[in-house]
Coordinates of C-alpha atoms in Angstrom, one line a residue:
X1 CA -38.4 10.2 -46.0
X2 CA -37.1 11.8 -49.2
X3 CA -34.6 10.2 -51.6
X4 CA -31.5 11.9 -50.2
X5 CA -32.2 10.8 -46.6
X6 CA -32.8 7.3 -47.8
X7 CA -29.5 7.3 -49.7
X8 CA -27.6 8.5 -46.6
X9 CA -29.1 5.8 -44.3
X10 CA -28.5 2.9 -46.7
X11 CA -25.0 3.8 -47.6
X12 CA -23.7 4.6 -44.2
X13 CA -20.9 2.2 -43.1
X14 CA -22.1 -0.5 -40.7
X15 CA -21.1 0.4 -37.2
X16 CA -19.7 -2.7 -35.5
X17 CA -19.9 -3.3 -31.8
X18 CA -16.4 -4.2 -30.9
X19 CA -15.1 -5.6 -27.7
X20 CA -12.8 -3.3 -25.8
X21 CA -9.5 -4.4 -24.3
X22 CA -11.0 -4.0 -20.8
X23 CA -13.9 -6.3 -21.6
X24 CA -11.6 -8.9 -23.2
X25 CA -9.4 -8.9 -20.1
X26 CA -12.4 -9.2 -17.8
X27 CA -13.9 -12.2 -19.8
X28 CA -10.5 -13.9 -20.0
X29 CA -9.7 -13.5 -16.3
X30 CA -13.3 -14.4 -15.2
X31 CA -13.2 -17.6 -17.3
X32 CA -9.7 -18.6 -16.0
X33 CA -10.8 -17.9 -12.4
X34 CA -14.0 -20.0 -12.9
X35 CA -11.9 -22.9 -14.3
X36 CA -9.5 -22.8 -11.4
X37 CA -12.3 -22.5 -8.8
X38 CA -14.0 -25.6 -10.5
X39 CA -10.7 -27.5 -10.3
X40 CA -10.6 -26.8 -6.5
X41 CA -14.3 -27.3 -5.7
X42 CA -15.1 -30.5 -7.7
X43 CA -12.7 -32.7 -5.7
X44 CA -14.3 -31.5 -2.5
X45 CA -17.7 -32.3 -3.8
X46 CA -16.5 -35.7 -5.0
X47 CA -15.0 -36.3 -1.5
X48 CA -18.3 -35.6 0.2
X49 CA -20.6 -37.5 -2.2
X50 CA -18.4 -40.6 -3.0
X51 CA -19.4 -42.7 0.1
X52 CA -23.1 -42.2 -0.7
X53 CA -22.6 -43.4 -4.3
X54 CA -20.7 -46.6 -3.3
X55 CA -22.6 -49.8 -3.0
X56 CA -23.3 -51.0 0.5
X57 CA -21.8 -54.3 1.5
X58 CA -24.2 -57.0 2.6
X59 CA -24.1 -57.5 6.4
X60 CA -22.0 -60.6 6.9
X61 CA -22.4 -63.3 9.5
X62 CA -20.0 -63.6 12.5
X63 CA -19.1 -67.0 14.2
X64 CA -19.9 -66.5 17.9
X65 CA -20.5 -69.7 19.8
X66 CA -20.8 -73.5 19.4
X67 CA -24.3 -74.7 19.0
X68 CA -23.9 -77.3 21.7
X69 CA -23.2 -74.6 24.3
X70 CA -26.5 -72.9 23.7
X71 CA -29.2 -73.8 26.3
X72 CA -32.7 -72.7 27.2
X73 CA -31.1 -70.2 29.6
X74 CA -30.0 -67.0 27.9
X75 CA -26.2 -66.7 27.6
X76 CA -24.4 -63.4 26.9
X77 CA -21.9 -63.7 24.0
X78 CA -19.5 -60.9 23.1
X79 CA -18.1 -60.6 19.5
X80 CA -16.5 -58.2 17.1
X81 CA -17.6 -57.1 13.6
X82 CA -15.7 -55.3 10.9
X83 CA -17.4 -52.1 9.7
X84 CA -16.6 -49.4 7.2
X85 CA -18.2 -46.0 7.8
X86 CA -17.2 -43.8 4.8
X87 CA -13.5 -43.7 5.2
X88 CA -13.3 -44.9 8.8
X89 CA -12.8 -48.6 9.4
X90 CA -13.4 -50.1 12.9
X91 CA -13.9 -53.4 14.8
X92 CA -16.5 -52.5 17.4
X93 CA -17.3 -55.0 20.2
X94 CA -20.9 -56.1 20.3
X95 CA -22.9 -58.4 22.6
X96 CA -26.0 -60.7 22.2
X97 CA -28.2 -62.8 24.5
X98 CA -28.3 -66.3 22.8
X99 CA -30.8 -69.0 23.8
X100 CA -32.9 -71.8 22.4
X101 CA -36.6 -71.3 22.1
X102 CA -39.3 -73.8 23.0
X103 CA -39.2 -75.0 19.4
X104 CA -35.5 -75.8 19.8
X105 CA -34.4 -73.1 17.4
X106 CA -31.5 -70.8 18.4
X107 CA -32.3 -67.1 18.6
X108 CA -30.2 -64.1 19.7
X109 CA -31.5 -60.8 21.1
X110 CA -29.7 -57.4 21.2
X111 CA -28.8 -56.3 24.8
X112 CA -29.7 -52.7 24.0
X113 CA -32.8 -51.5 25.8
X114 CA -35.4 -49.9 23.6
X115 CA -36.3 -47.3 26.2
X116 CA -33.0 -45.2 26.3
X117 CA -30.3 -47.5 25.0
X118 CA -28.8 -48.9 28.2
X119 CA -27.6 -52.5 28.3
X120 CA -30.0 -55.1 29.7
X121 CA -29.0 -58.1 31.8
X122 CA -30.7 -61.5 32.4
X123 CA -32.2 -62.5 35.7
X124 CA -31.0 -61.3 39.1
X125 CA -32.9 -60.3 42.2
X126 CA -34.8 -57.4 40.5
X127 CA -36.2 -59.6 37.7
X128 CA -35.8 -63.3 37.9
X129 CA -36.3 -65.0 34.5
X130 CA -36.6 -61.6 32.7
X131 CA -34.3 -59.2 31.1
X132 CA -33.8 -56.1 33.3
X133 CA -32.5 -52.6 32.4
X134 CA -30.8 -51.0 35.3
X135 CA -31.2 -47.4 34.0
X136 CA -35.0 -47.0 34.3
X137 CA -36.3 -50.4 35.3
X138 CA -37.5 -51.6 31.8
X139 CA -38.3 -55.3 31.7
X140 CA -38.5 -57.8 28.9
X141 CA -39.7 -61.5 28.7
X142 CA -37.3 -64.2 27.6
X143 CA -38.3 -63.8 24.0
X144 CA -37.6 -60.0 24.1
X145 CA -41.2 -58.9 24.5
X146 CA -41.4 -55.6 26.3
X147 CA -43.2 -55.9 29.7
X148 CA -42.6 -52.6 31.5
X149 CA -41.4 -49.1 30.6
X150 CA -39.9 -49.8 27.1
X151 CA -42.0 -49.0 24.1
X152 CA -40.8 -51.8 21.8
X153 CA -39.4 -55.4 22.2
X154 CA -35.7 -56.1 22.0
X155 CA -34.2 -56.3 18.5
X156 CA -33.2 -59.7 17.2
X157 CA -30.1 -60.8 15.4
X158 CA -30.4 -62.8 12.2
X159 CA -29.2 -66.3 13.2
X160 CA -27.6 -69.0 11.1
X161 CA -26.4 -72.4 12.4
X162 CA -23.8 -74.2 10.3
X163 CA -21.3 -77.0 11.1
X164 CA -22.1 -77.0 14.8
X165 CA -21.6 -73.2 15.1
X166 CA -24.0 -70.3 15.6
X167 CA -23.5 -67.3 13.3
X168 CA -25.0 -63.9 13.9
X169 CA -26.0 -61.5 11.2
X170 CA -27.5 -58.0 11.1
X171 CA -30.1 -56.7 13.6
X172 CA -33.7 -56.8 12.6
X173 CA -37.0 -56.1 14.4
X174 CA -38.1 -58.9 16.8
X175 CA -40.0 -61.5 14.9
X176 CA -40.8 -63.7 18.0
X177 CA -43.3 -61.3 19.5

């Protein structure tokens, strides 16, 4: 490159890359639209995720029957619990089969069959001294052990006795069998 060419290239004015009006308008409208979309979408995401982030309440105990009324023969007891499922609050009715074991301790079994979820009953002509499921003939022993058809034993309620009353807590796997 000779001296004249070098002079021309070094002394040329710097060419700036400027934003056009159309580009400025596109960026401004795009940014404003994204801000408005975020303002509409973020509350929806918070609405969907908020119940997951809240701490779960510990399952409380419910007073169900006087301890003196519990015998070695299973007794069906119906009770209500208060539950909150996301934003929906309800008081479903539940049931339990309460009895005293050979050791004298009170225990309570869930009446829901582990085969297909039907309600079991105690005794009767079909199964004297056993729990019987009328849907498909599942049978359980007095302590909830599965004898016929069902793959698992009946679930057991956590039990607490206090001041002459029996309190039932959350369901857990059967610890008696």
